[in-house]
Amino acid sequence: IIDVNNIEKTYTETAVPVHALRGVDLQIEAGEFTAIVGPSGSGKSTLLNIIGGLDVPSTGSVVVNGTDISQLNANQLIDFRQKNIGFVFQAYNLIPVLTAKENVEFIMLLQGRSKSERDARVKELLEEVGLMDKMDNRPTQLSGGQQQRVAVARALASKPSFVLADEPTANLDSKSTANLLDIMLKLNQEEGMTFVFSTHDQRVIDRARRVLTLEDGKIVSDIKTKA
Amino acid sequence: IIDVNNIEKTYTETAVPVHALRGVDLQIEAGEFTAIVGPSGSGKSTLLNIIGGLDVPSTGSVVVNGTDISQLNANQLIDFRQKNIGFVFQAYNLIPVLTAKENVEFIMLLQGRSKSERDARVKELLEEVGLMDKMDNRPTQLSGGQQQRVAVARALASKPSFVLADEPTANLDSKSTANLLDIMLKLNQEEGMTFVFSTHDQRVIDRARRVLTLEDGKIVSDIKTKA
Ligand SMILES: Nc1ncnc2c1ncn2[C@@H]1O[C@H](COP(=O)(O)OP(=O)(O)OP(=O)(O)O)[C@@H](O)[C@H]1O
Ligand SMILES: Nc1ncnc2c1ncn2[C@@H]1O[C@H](COP(=O)(O)OP(=O)(O)OP(=O)(O)O)[C@@H](O)[C@H]1O
Ligand SMILES: [Mg+2]
Ligand SMILES: [Mg+2]
């Protein structure tokens, strides 16, 4: 379903060029629940951004559901992402002037969904992540972990076929982490939603069915577990 | 050394007032290595911000090294923080237009330290957190965990008597986390630097000598361990 072919990413803007990704090949199949692990700076965010069409590789291609996303122009890319991908950013990237509720429903507005459908969906998601009482708060009125949970709810709002999540539990306590994992696993098992997430959190790694290890821009191991 | 007296913090800007802290009393002694744990939204960041003079309590007082910081005016507070406190923010708050090196030396510039002293200190710190090769990168050219390590280096730069760190290892892998803990413990044991940090990370909690648990704005347990 996601075909990553010989992806390289080199940053040339610093004095010394940085080879963030040095030839990554991998296939993600529908319904996977896959963790990407690796040291700080090993290329996890870079890889997720490229798979999600948020960044362009220096060489190589990414084919998602049959579409070579490197061939899409800017507008087609935006449209493609809206229809197919839910993304949870490492720094959340919530819109500061919108409330939690508005941040979550934003993408549904762009997709032209009806008010009643949006209201029901937002309510359902904020309830699942335990933030119903915070729906009218703006990001500066939320704790770090609360902002992270809004970012997750937002990624799930449009019922994407796959979710890319960059360290989605970094700022969460055990209970919120366990809750989030349950939500993700339920969507994965009941609706076949594909999840690919980067993480440093052992509790999350333990529940992945496949673990890819990135080191210095290369995949050094790819293990299927029986989690 | 830090005397927190009956601190309450209520936010009234939302429809329903939020009692983020509901009467917190605690004393931190010189040389402590203390973790504050608790669920997302329980008040950890709020408490750290108030202890560090970055936020004002609704009632109660904070006395640091004999100074009641609630009695200081804005300029005195800035000056006091510069001289006494190193702060690691949950969202890092690095200055986007400055490089890693410039972010770390910034406070030393404000303190009027000589160029040779600043250069030596920045080099020492960036080396300790493994970021010498990134010193000319700006925050957008750094990974999440790299930004977090710059934020820690910055807090240590001015050799403060105590460091308040808000989830300082959230985005770090095991190796970087272990390394950071070693640095903090070494400063704590060799130089008597006091550390108070909030964390969800069990590896960090395991190495604290005292664990304060916050729930719903109140301290519910205070345990000294033999870590
Ligand atoms: N400006 C604000 N207005 C209203 N409520 C606020 C504001 N800032 C924080 N809060 C609320 O205060 C409570 C405590 O927030 P705080 O950031 O201290 O939590 P925390 O323990 O650090 O959580 P986390 O582990 O998620 O970082 C939260 O419920 C939050 O929604
Ligand atoms: N714009 C840029 N210019 C130069 N180097 C960059 C840029 N963006 C990222 N890098 C570098 O690319 C490498 C990979 O970064 P990436 O953010 O993918 O790491 P990561 O595995 O997500 O790390 P973390 O676990 O800390 O989030 C890092 O060494 C980083 O410094
Ligand atoms: Mg990253
Ligand atoms: Mg916090």
Short mmCIF file of C-alpha atoms and ligand atoms in Angstrom, two decimals:
data_model
loop_
_atom_site.label_atom_id
_atom_site.label_comp_id
_atom_site.label_asym_id
_atom_site.label_seq_id
_atom_site.Cartn_x
_atom_site.Cartn_y
_atom_site.Cartn_z
CA ILE A 1 0.00 0.00 0.00
CA ILE A 2 2.92 2.35 0.66
CA ASP A 3 5.99 1.69 -1.48
CA VAL A 4 9.13 3.57 -0.47
CA ASN A 5 11.85 3.22 -3.12
CA ASN A 6 15.49 4.07 -2.52
CA ILE A 7 14.70 7.30 -0.69
CA GLU A 8 17.61 9.65 -0.05
CA LYS A 9 17.37 13.01 1.67
CA THR A 10 20.32 15.33 1.90
CA TYR A 11 20.21 18.78 3.45
CA THR A 12 22.66 21.13 1.80
CA GLU A 13 21.82 24.31 3.69
CA THR A 14 24.38 23.75 6.46
CA ALA A 15 28.16 24.04 6.10
CA VAL A 16 28.47 20.26 6.04
CA PRO A 17 25.76 18.46 4.00
CA VAL A 18 23.58 16.20 6.19
CA HIS A 19 22.55 12.85 4.75
CA ALA A 20 19.38 12.45 6.79
CA LEU A 21 18.22 9.41 4.77
CA ARG A 22 20.73 7.29 2.85
CA GLY A 23 18.72 4.91 0.71
CA VAL A 24 15.56 3.66 2.44
CA ASP A 25 13.46 0.90 0.85
CA LEU A 26 10.37 -0.43 2.49
CA GLN A 27 6.80 -1.54 1.89
CA ILE A 28 3.94 -0.92 4.27
CA GLU A 29 0.88 -3.14 3.74
CA ALA A 30 -2.71 -2.25 4.51
CA GLY A 31 -3.61 -2.82 8.14
CA GLU A 32 -0.08 -2.75 9.54
CA PHE A 33 0.67 -1.49 13.07
CA THR A 34 4.30 -0.57 12.68
CA ALA A 35 6.81 1.27 14.87
CA ILE A 36 9.88 3.10 13.58
CA VAL A 37 12.55 3.36 16.26
CA GLY A 38 16.07 4.73 16.34
CA PRO A 39 18.33 7.28 18.01
CA SER A 40 17.58 10.98 18.11
CA GLY A 41 18.61 12.38 14.73
CA SER A 42 18.48 9.03 12.90
CA GLY A 43 15.90 10.25 10.35
CA LYS A 44 12.51 9.12 11.71
CA SER A 45 10.70 12.46 11.29
CA THR A 46 12.33 12.98 7.90
CA LEU A 47 11.10 9.57 6.73
CA LEU A 48 7.55 10.11 8.01
CA ASN A 49 7.39 13.56 6.41
CA ILE A 50 8.48 12.13 3.05
CA ILE A 51 6.04 9.21 3.22
CA GLY A 52 3.27 11.67 4.08
CA GLY A 53 4.14 13.97 1.18
CA LEU A 54 5.09 16.81 3.55
CA ASP A 55 8.67 16.82 2.32
CA VAL A 56 10.37 15.93 -0.94
CA PRO A 57 13.16 13.34 -1.15
CA SER A 58 16.45 14.21 -2.89
CA THR A 59 16.12 10.97 -4.88
CA GLY A 60 13.74 8.01 -4.90
CA SER A 61 9.97 7.79 -4.93
CA VAL A 62 7.00 7.10 -2.70
CA VAL A 63 3.98 5.34 -4.16
CA VAL A 64 0.85 5.42 -2.02
CA ASN A 65 -2.21 3.38 -3.05
CA GLY A 66 -0.83 3.32 -6.60
CA THR A 67 -0.14 7.07 -6.78
CA ASP A 68 3.45 8.25 -7.15
CA ILE A 69 3.19 11.22 -4.83
CA SER A 70 6.40 12.80 -6.16
CA GLN A 71 4.55 13.36 -9.44
CA LEU A 72 1.75 15.39 -7.88
CA ASN A 73 1.76 19.16 -7.99
CA ALA A 74 1.22 21.19 -4.81
CA ASN A 75 -2.58 21.29 -5.04
CA GLN A 76 -2.91 17.63 -5.95
CA LEU A 77 -0.65 16.77 -3.03
CA ILE A 78 -2.79 18.74 -0.57
CA ASP A 79 -5.88 17.06 -1.93
CA PHE A 80 -4.26 13.61 -1.78
CA ARG A 81 -3.14 14.04 1.82
CA GLN A 82 -6.57 15.27 2.87
CA LYS A 83 -8.22 12.18 1.45
CA ASN A 84 -5.74 9.53 2.52
CA ILE A 85 -3.42 10.46 5.35
CA GLY A 86 -3.77 11.48 8.98
CA PHE A 87 -0.57 13.04 10.36
CA VAL A 88 0.41 13.59 13.99
CA PHE A 89 3.36 16.00 14.18
CA GLN A 90 6.18 15.70 16.71
CA ALA A 91 5.53 19.34 17.68
CA TYR A 92 1.72 18.98 17.25
CA ASN A 93 1.40 22.04 14.95
CA LEU A 94 -2.03 22.97 16.28
CA ILE A 95 -3.54 26.20 14.97
CA PRO A 96 -3.09 28.65 17.89
CA VAL A 97 -6.18 30.77 17.20
CA LEU A 98 -8.53 27.78 17.05
CA THR A 99 -9.95 25.86 20.00
CA ALA A 100 -9.37 22.15 20.50
CA LYS A 101 -12.77 21.45 18.92
CA GLU A 102 -12.04 23.71 15.94
CA ASN A 103 -8.59 22.20 15.42
CA VAL A 104 -10.09 18.72 15.24
CA GLU A 105 -12.95 19.64 12.92
CA PHE A 106 -10.83 21.84 10.64
CA ILE A 107 -9.96 19.11 8.17
CA MET A 108 -13.59 17.99 8.03
CA LEU A 109 -14.55 21.56 7.10
CA LEU A 110 -12.05 21.41 4.23
CA GLN A 111 -13.61 18.11 3.16
CA GLY A 112 -17.05 19.74 3.08
CA ARG A 113 -18.68 17.49 5.65
CA SER A 114 -22.00 18.57 7.17
CA LYS A 115 -22.18 20.36 10.50
CA SER A 116 -24.03 17.51 12.21
CA GLU A 117 -21.46 14.98 10.96
CA ARG A 118 -18.55 17.17 12.14
CA ASP A 119 -20.10 17.83 15.54
CA ALA A 120 -20.74 14.14 16.16
CA ARG A 121 -17.24 13.13 15.05
CA VAL A 122 -15.44 15.80 17.10
CA LYS A 123 -17.45 14.90 20.18
CA GLU A 124 -16.67 11.20 19.73
CA LEU A 125 -12.93 11.81 19.31
CA LEU A 126 -12.48 14.33 22.12
CA GLU A 127 -14.38 11.99 24.41
CA GLU A 128 -12.10 9.08 23.45
CA VAL A 129 -8.95 11.02 24.32
CA GLY A 130 -10.53 12.41 27.50
CA LEU A 131 -10.73 16.06 26.48
CA MET A 132 -14.44 16.84 26.26
CA ASP A 133 -14.11 19.43 29.05
CA LYS A 134 -11.30 21.16 27.13
CA MET A 135 -12.97 21.50 23.74
CA ASP A 136 -13.27 25.29 23.92
CA ASN A 137 -9.68 25.79 25.09
CA ARG A 138 -7.08 27.13 22.70
CA PRO A 139 -3.64 25.39 22.58
CA THR A 140 -2.01 27.87 25.01
CA GLN A 141 -4.71 26.94 27.50
CA LEU A 142 -3.83 23.25 27.30
CA SER A 143 -1.07 21.22 28.92
CA GLY A 144 1.60 19.61 26.70
CA GLY A 145 -0.03 16.21 26.86
CA GLN A 146 -3.46 17.69 26.19
CA GLN A 147 -2.14 19.40 23.04
CA GLN A 148 -0.66 16.08 21.94
CA ARG A 149 -4.00 14.35 22.37
CA VAL A 150 -5.77 17.04 20.33
CA ALA A 151 -3.18 16.47 17.58
CA VAL A 152 -4.02 12.76 17.59
CA ALA A 153 -7.77 13.39 17.55
CA ARG A 154 -7.26 15.74 14.60
CA ALA A 155 -5.34 13.09 12.64
CA LEU A 156 -8.16 10.60 13.15
CA ALA A 157 -11.00 13.02 12.41
CA SER A 158 -11.20 12.43 8.66
CA LYS A 159 -11.06 8.63 9.03
CA PRO A 160 -7.90 8.37 6.90
CA SER A 161 -6.85 5.01 5.46
CA PHE A 162 -3.51 5.41 7.15
CA VAL A 163 -2.09 7.42 10.01
CA LEU A 164 1.52 8.59 10.31
CA ALA A 165 2.30 9.59 13.89
CA ASP A 166 5.58 11.17 14.98
CA GLU A 167 6.22 10.23 18.63
CA PRO A 168 2.50 10.48 19.53
CA THR A 169 2.93 9.60 23.23
CA ALA A 170 6.11 11.56 24.10
CA ASN A 171 4.33 13.88 26.53
CA LEU A 172 1.75 11.45 27.90
CA ASP A 173 1.52 9.68 31.23
CA SER A 174 1.01 5.89 31.39
CA LYS A 175 -2.76 6.04 31.56
CA SER A 176 -3.14 8.40 28.59
CA THR A 177 -0.59 6.32 26.65
CA ALA A 178 -2.40 3.06 27.32
CA ASN A 179 -5.68 4.72 26.36
CA LEU A 180 -4.27 6.06 23.11
CA LEU A 181 -2.80 2.69 22.20
CA ASP A 182 -6.18 1.06 22.78
CA ILE A 183 -7.86 3.59 20.49
CA MET A 184 -5.27 3.05 17.75
CA LEU A 185 -5.35 -0.74 18.05
CA LYS A 186 -9.15 -0.77 17.96
CA LEU A 187 -9.21 1.32 14.76
CA ASN A 188 -6.48 -0.90 13.34
CA GLN A 189 -8.29 -4.15 14.09
CA GLU A 190 -11.92 -3.11 13.53
CA GLU A 191 -11.52 -0.71 10.62
CA GLY A 192 -8.23 -1.86 9.11
CA MET A 193 -6.67 1.58 9.60
CA THR A 194 -2.91 1.38 8.92
CA PHE A 195 -0.63 2.94 11.57
CA VAL A 196 3.02 3.84 11.15
CA PHE A 197 4.51 5.71 14.08
CA SER A 198 7.93 6.73 15.28
CA THR A 199 8.48 6.31 18.99
CA HIS A 200 11.01 6.08 21.80
CA ASP A 201 8.36 4.68 24.17
CA GLN A 202 8.90 1.02 25.10
CA ARG A 203 5.23 0.61 26.01
CA VAL A 204 4.31 1.55 22.43
CA ILE A 205 7.06 -0.54 20.83
CA ASP A 206 5.84 -3.56 22.81
CA ARG A 207 2.43 -3.39 21.14
CA ALA A 208 3.62 -2.91 17.55
CA ARG A 209 3.43 -5.93 15.24
CA ARG A 210 6.44 -4.80 13.23
CA VAL A 211 9.45 -2.78 14.33
CA LEU A 212 11.72 -0.95 11.87
CA THR A 213 14.98 0.35 13.28
CA LEU A 214 16.57 3.41 11.69
CA GLU A 215 20.19 4.34 12.32
CA ASP A 216 22.01 7.16 10.63
CA GLY A 217 19.47 7.35 7.79
CA LYS A 218 19.33 3.63 6.99
CA ILE A 219 17.01 0.80 8.03
CA VAL A 220 19.18 -1.61 9.99
CA SER A 221 16.52 -4.09 11.08
CA ASP A 222 12.93 -5.02 10.24
CA ILE A 223 11.30 -7.38 12.70
CA LYS A 224 7.78 -8.79 12.69
CA THR A 225 6.63 -9.54 16.21
CA LYS A 226 3.62 -11.45 17.49
CA ALA A 227 2.39 -8.58 19.71
CA ILE B 1 16.07 26.48 49.65
CA ILE B 2 12.74 26.68 47.79
CA ASP B 3 9.72 27.24 49.98
CA VAL B 4 6.34 26.83 48.26
CA ASN B 5 3.50 28.03 50.49
CA ASN B 6 -0.14 27.22 49.88
CA ILE B 7 0.07 27.89 46.14
CA GLU B 8 -3.20 28.11 44.27
CA LYS B 9 -3.57 28.81 40.57
CA THR B 10 -6.93 29.31 38.95
CA TYR B 11 -7.46 30.17 35.31
CA THR B 12 -10.58 32.25 34.82
CA GLU B 13 -10.30 32.87 31.09
CA THR B 14 -12.31 29.81 30.09
CA ALA B 15 -16.07 29.38 30.53
CA VAL B 16 -15.50 27.11 33.53
CA PRO B 17 -12.67 28.27 35.86
CA VAL B 18 -9.80 25.76 35.99
CA HIS B 19 -8.17 25.13 39.37
CA ALA B 20 -4.80 24.05 38.03
CA LEU B 21 -3.20 24.10 41.50
CA ARG B 22 -5.34 23.75 44.62
CA GLY B 23 -3.08 24.47 47.57
CA VAL B 24 0.44 23.13 47.10
CA ASP B 25 2.94 23.23 49.97
CA LEU B 26 6.42 21.90 49.65
CA GLN B 27 10.07 22.54 50.47
CA ILE B 28 12.95 21.74 48.18
CA GLU B 29 16.35 21.55 49.87
CA ALA B 30 19.71 22.33 48.28
CA GLY B 31 21.13 19.38 46.37
CA GLU B 32 17.85 17.53 45.81
CA PHE B 33 17.23 15.36 42.74
CA THR B 34 13.47 15.36 42.69
CA ALA B 35 10.88 14.16 40.18
CA ILE B 36 7.34 15.52 39.92
CA VAL B 37 5.01 12.97 38.35
CA GLY B 38 1.30 12.89 37.64
CA PRO B 39 -1.28 12.59 34.88
CA SER B 40 -1.42 14.86 31.88
CA GLY B 41 -3.13 18.06 33.03
CA SER B 42 -2.44 17.53 36.74
CA GLY B 43 -0.51 20.81 37.11
CA LYS B 44 3.19 19.90 36.74
CA SER B 45 4.09 22.62 34.22
CA THR B 46 2.01 25.16 36.13
CA LEU B 47 3.86 24.34 39.35
CA LEU B 48 7.31 24.50 37.72
CA ASN B 49 6.47 27.81 36.06
CA ILE B 50 5.36 29.31 39.36
CA ILE B 51 8.42 28.04 41.25
CA GLY B 52 10.61 29.47 38.49
CA GLY B 53 8.90 32.86 38.62
CA LEU B 54 7.59 32.48 35.05
CA ASP B 55 4.00 32.60 36.23
CA VAL B 56 2.19 34.20 39.14
CA PRO B 57 0.08 32.16 41.59
CA SER B 58 -3.49 33.26 42.38
CA THR B 59 -2.65 32.96 46.08
CA GLY B 60 0.34 31.81 48.12
CA SER B 61 4.04 32.58 47.88
CA VAL B 62 7.32 31.14 46.68
CA VAL B 63 10.49 31.94 48.61
CA VAL B 64 13.74 31.06 46.86
CA ASN B 65 17.04 31.37 48.72
CA GLY B 66 15.32 33.75 51.13
CA THR B 67 13.75 35.94 48.44
CA ASP B 68 9.97 36.07 48.15
CA ILE B 69 9.78 36.10 44.39
CA SER B 70 6.16 37.28 44.37
CA GLN B 71 7.42 40.59 45.77
CA LEU B 72 9.83 41.24 42.92
CA ASN B 73 8.93 43.56 40.06
CA ALA B 74 9.33 42.43 36.46
CA ASN B 75 12.95 43.56 36.09
CA GLN B 76 14.02 42.17 39.46
CA LEU B 77 12.39 38.87 38.53
CA ILE B 78 14.27 38.65 35.23
CA ASP B 79 17.49 39.44 37.03
CA PHE B 80 16.78 36.91 39.79
CA ARG B 81 16.01 34.12 37.33
CA GLN B 82 19.15 34.84 35.34
CA LYS B 83 21.29 34.50 38.45
CA ASN B 84 19.62 31.53 40.11
CA ILE B 85 17.52 29.35 37.87
CA GLY B 86 18.03 27.22 34.77
CA PHE B 87 14.74 26.33 33.06
CA VAL B 88 14.06 23.61 30.49
CA PHE B 89 10.67 24.20 28.85
CA GLN B 90 8.31 21.41 27.82
CA ALA B 91 8.20 22.95 24.32
CA TYR B 92 11.93 23.95 24.44
CA ASN B 93 11.24 27.61 23.47
CA LEU B 94 14.48 27.94 21.54
CA ILE B 95 15.03 31.22 19.69
CA PRO B 96 14.36 30.32 16.03
CA VAL B 97 16.77 32.83 14.47
CA LEU B 98 19.71 31.72 16.63
CA THR B 99 21.87 28.65 16.08
CA ALA B 100 22.24 25.93 18.71
CA LYS B 101 25.50 27.54 19.86
CA GLU B 102 23.92 31.01 20.04
CA ASN B 103 20.89 29.71 21.92
CA VAL B 104 23.14 28.13 24.55
CA GLU B 105 25.42 31.15 24.97
CA PHE B 106 22.59 33.70 24.92
CA ILE B 107 22.10 33.81 28.68
CA MET B 108 25.85 34.10 29.23
CA LEU B 109 25.83 37.16 26.94
CA LEU B 110 23.12 38.68 29.14
CA GLN B 111 25.27 37.94 32.15
CA GLY B 112 28.20 39.78 30.58
CA ARG B 113 30.60 36.83 30.53
CA SER B 114 33.72 37.09 28.39
CA LYS B 115 33.86 35.62 24.91
CA SER B 116 36.52 33.05 25.82
CA GLU B 117 34.50 31.91 28.82
CA ARG B 118 31.33 31.63 26.74
CA ASP B 119 33.04 29.73 23.93
CA ALA B 120 34.60 27.25 26.32
CA ARG B 121 31.35 26.67 28.17
CA VAL B 122 29.21 26.26 25.03
CA LYS B 123 31.72 23.81 23.57
CA GLU B 124 31.77 21.79 26.80
CA LEU B 125 27.98 21.58 27.02
CA LEU B 126 27.26 20.81 23.37
CA GLU B 127 29.92 18.10 23.53
CA GLU B 128 28.30 16.59 26.62
CA VAL B 129 24.89 16.33 24.96
CA GLY B 130 26.45 15.06 21.71
CA LEU B 131 25.67 18.05 19.51
CA MET B 132 29.05 19.56 18.61
CA ASP B 133 28.43 18.85 14.92
CA LYS B 134 25.09 20.70 15.10
CA MET B 135 26.23 23.91 16.77
CA ASP B 136 25.66 26.07 13.70
CA ASN B 137 22.20 24.62 12.99
CA ARG B 138 19.10 26.64 13.75
CA PRO B 139 16.18 24.90 15.53
CA THR B 140 14.32 24.11 12.29
CA GLN B 141 17.42 22.26 11.15
CA LEU B 142 17.41 20.04 14.23
CA SER B 143 15.41 16.94 15.10
CA GLY B 144 12.96 17.08 18.03
CA GLY B 145 15.35 15.31 20.37
CA GLN B 146 18.25 17.53 19.26
CA GLN B 147 16.21 20.65 20.06
CA GLN B 148 15.43 19.20 23.47
CA ARG B 149 19.11 18.62 24.16
CA VAL B 150 19.95 22.20 23.15
CA ALA B 151 17.27 23.39 25.61
CA VAL B 152 18.95 21.38 28.38
CA ALA B 153 22.43 22.67 27.49
CA ARG B 154 21.04 26.21 27.57
CA ALA B 155 19.58 25.72 31.06
CA LEU B 156 22.95 24.50 32.34
CA ALA B 157 25.03 27.19 30.62
CA SER B 158 24.93 29.77 33.39
CA LYS B 159 25.74 27.20 36.12
CA PRO B 160 22.51 27.96 38.00
CA SER B 161 22.11 26.87 41.62
CA PHE B 162 18.98 24.99 40.64
CA VAL B 163 17.47 23.64 37.45
CA LEU B 164 13.75 23.25 36.78
CA ALA B 165 13.17 20.89 33.86
CA ASP B 166 9.75 20.21 32.33
CA GLU B 167 9.77 16.69 30.84
CA PRO B 168 13.41 17.01 29.66
CA THR B 169 13.62 13.52 28.09
CA ALA B 170 10.21 13.28 26.40
CA ASN B 171 11.66 13.18 22.89
CA LEU B 172 14.87 11.30 23.60
CA ASP B 173 15.89 7.72 22.86
CA SER B 174 17.30 5.49 25.61
CA LYS B 175 20.93 6.34 24.97
CA SER B 176 20.39 10.12 24.97
CA THR B 177 18.19 9.79 28.06
CA ALA B 178 20.77 7.78 29.97
CA ASN B 179 23.46 10.26 28.91
CA LEU B 180 21.39 13.22 30.07
CA LEU B 181 20.66 11.59 33.41
CA ASP B 182 24.38 10.98 33.91
CA ILE B 183 25.14 14.63 33.20
CA MET B 184 22.44 15.82 35.61
CA LEU B 185 23.45 13.38 38.35
CA LYS B 186 27.11 14.32 38.00
CA LEU B 187 26.33 18.05 38.37
CA ASN B 188 24.06 17.19 41.29
CA GLN B 189 26.63 15.11 43.13
CA GLU B 190 29.82 17.00 42.28
CA GLU B 191 28.55 20.59 42.28
CA GLY B 192 25.47 20.30 44.48
CA MET B 193 23.20 21.58 41.71
CA THR B 194 19.56 21.11 42.70
CA PHE B 195 17.31 19.44 40.11
CA VAL B 196 13.52 19.45 40.10
CA PHE B 197 11.97 17.92 36.97
CA SER B 198 8.57 16.79 35.84
CA THR B 199 8.55 13.56 33.91
CA HIS B 200 6.48 10.65 32.61
CA ASP B 201 9.65 8.63 31.92
CA GLN B 202 10.10 5.63 34.21
CA ARG B 203 13.86 5.54 33.56
CA VAL B 204 14.10 9.07 34.95
CA ILE B 205 11.74 8.43 37.88
CA ASP B 206 13.86 5.41 38.86
CA ARG B 207 16.91 7.61 39.36
CA ALA B 208 15.23 10.38 41.36
CA ARG B 209 15.89 10.43 45.11
CA ARG B 210 12.47 11.94 45.85
CA VAL B 211 9.21 11.57 43.94
CA LEU B 212 6.32 14.02 44.34
CA THR B 213 3.03 12.93 42.81
CA LEU B 214 0.60 15.60 41.63
CA GLU B 215 -3.05 14.80 40.93
CA ASP B 216 -5.64 17.35 40.03
CA GLY B 217 -3.57 20.25 41.34
CA LYS B 218 -2.65 18.72 44.72
CA ILE B 219 0.35 16.79 45.96
CA VAL B 220 -0.95 13.34 46.87
CA SER B 221 2.33 11.66 47.80
CA ASP B 222 5.92 12.60 48.62
CA ILE B 223 8.32 9.69 48.74
CA LYS B 224 12.05 9.70 49.43
CA THR B 225 13.75 6.80 47.68
CA LYS B 226 17.26 5.41 48.04
CA ALA B 227 18.00 5.71 44.29
N1 LIG C 1 -4.27 29.51 30.18
C1 LIG C 1 -5.04 28.50 30.64
N2 LIG C 1 -6.38 28.64 30.71
C2 LIG C 1 -7.16 27.62 31.17
N3 LIG C 1 -6.69 26.44 31.59
C3 LIG C 1 -5.35 26.25 31.53
C4 LIG C 1 -4.46 27.24 31.05
N4 LIG C 1 -3.19 26.74 31.08
C5 LIG C 1 -3.28 25.50 31.59
N5 LIG C 1 -4.58 25.18 31.85
C6 LIG C 1 -5.09 23.95 32.43
O1 LIG C 1 -4.42 23.73 33.66
C7 LIG C 1 -4.25 22.33 33.89
C8 LIG C 1 -2.80 22.02 34.26
O2 LIG C 1 -1.96 22.25 33.17
P1 LIG C 1 -0.42 21.85 33.21
O3 LIG C 1 0.18 22.34 31.92
O4 LIG C 1 0.22 22.34 34.46
O5 LIG C 1 -0.46 20.26 33.25
P2 LIG C 1 0.73 19.19 33.22
O6 LIG C 1 0.67 18.39 34.46
O7 LIG C 1 2.02 19.88 32.91
O8 LIG C 1 0.33 18.24 32.00
P3 LIG C 1 1.21 17.48 30.88
O9 LIG C 1 1.76 16.26 31.54
O10 LIG C 1 0.17 17.15 29.85
O11 LIG C 1 2.24 18.43 30.40
C9 LIG C 1 -4.69 21.62 32.60
O12 LIG C 1 -5.94 21.00 32.81
C10 LIG C 1 -4.81 22.73 31.57
O13 LIG C 1 -5.86 22.50 30.65
N1 LIG C 2 16.72 21.61 7.53
C1 LIG C 2 17.74 20.83 7.94
N2 LIG C 2 19.02 21.17 7.63
C2 LIG C 2 20.05 20.39 8.05
N3 LIG C 2 19.93 19.27 8.74
C3 LIG C 2 18.68 18.88 9.09
C4 LIG C 2 17.53 19.64 8.72
N4 LIG C 2 16.42 19.01 9.22
C5 LIG C 2 16.86 17.92 9.86
N5 LIG C 2 18.21 17.84 9.80
C6 LIG C 2 19.05 16.77 10.35
O1 LIG C 2 18.59 15.53 9.81
C7 LIG C 2 18.79 14.49 10.78
C8 LIG C 2 17.52 13.68 10.94
O2 LIG C 2 16.51 14.45 11.54
P1 LIG C 2 15.11 13.83 12.00
O3 LIG C 2 14.28 14.98 12.50
O4 LIG C 2 14.52 13.01 10.91
O5 LIG C 2 15.54 12.88 13.20
P2 LIG C 2 14.64 11.99 14.17
O6 LIG C 2 15.04 10.57 14.01
O7 LIG C 2 13.20 12.33 13.99
O8 LIG C 2 15.12 12.46 15.62
P3 LIG C 2 14.32 12.67 17.02
O9 LIG C 2 14.14 11.30 17.61
O10 LIG C 2 15.27 13.52 17.80
O11 LIG C 2 13.02 13.36 16.72
C9 LIG C 2 19.24 15.17 12.08
O12 LIG C 2 20.61 14.93 12.28
C10 LIG C 2 18.97 16.65 11.85
O13 LIG C 2 19.94 17.48 12.47
MG MG C 3 11.80 13.30 15.15
MG MG C 4 3.24 19.89 31.28
#
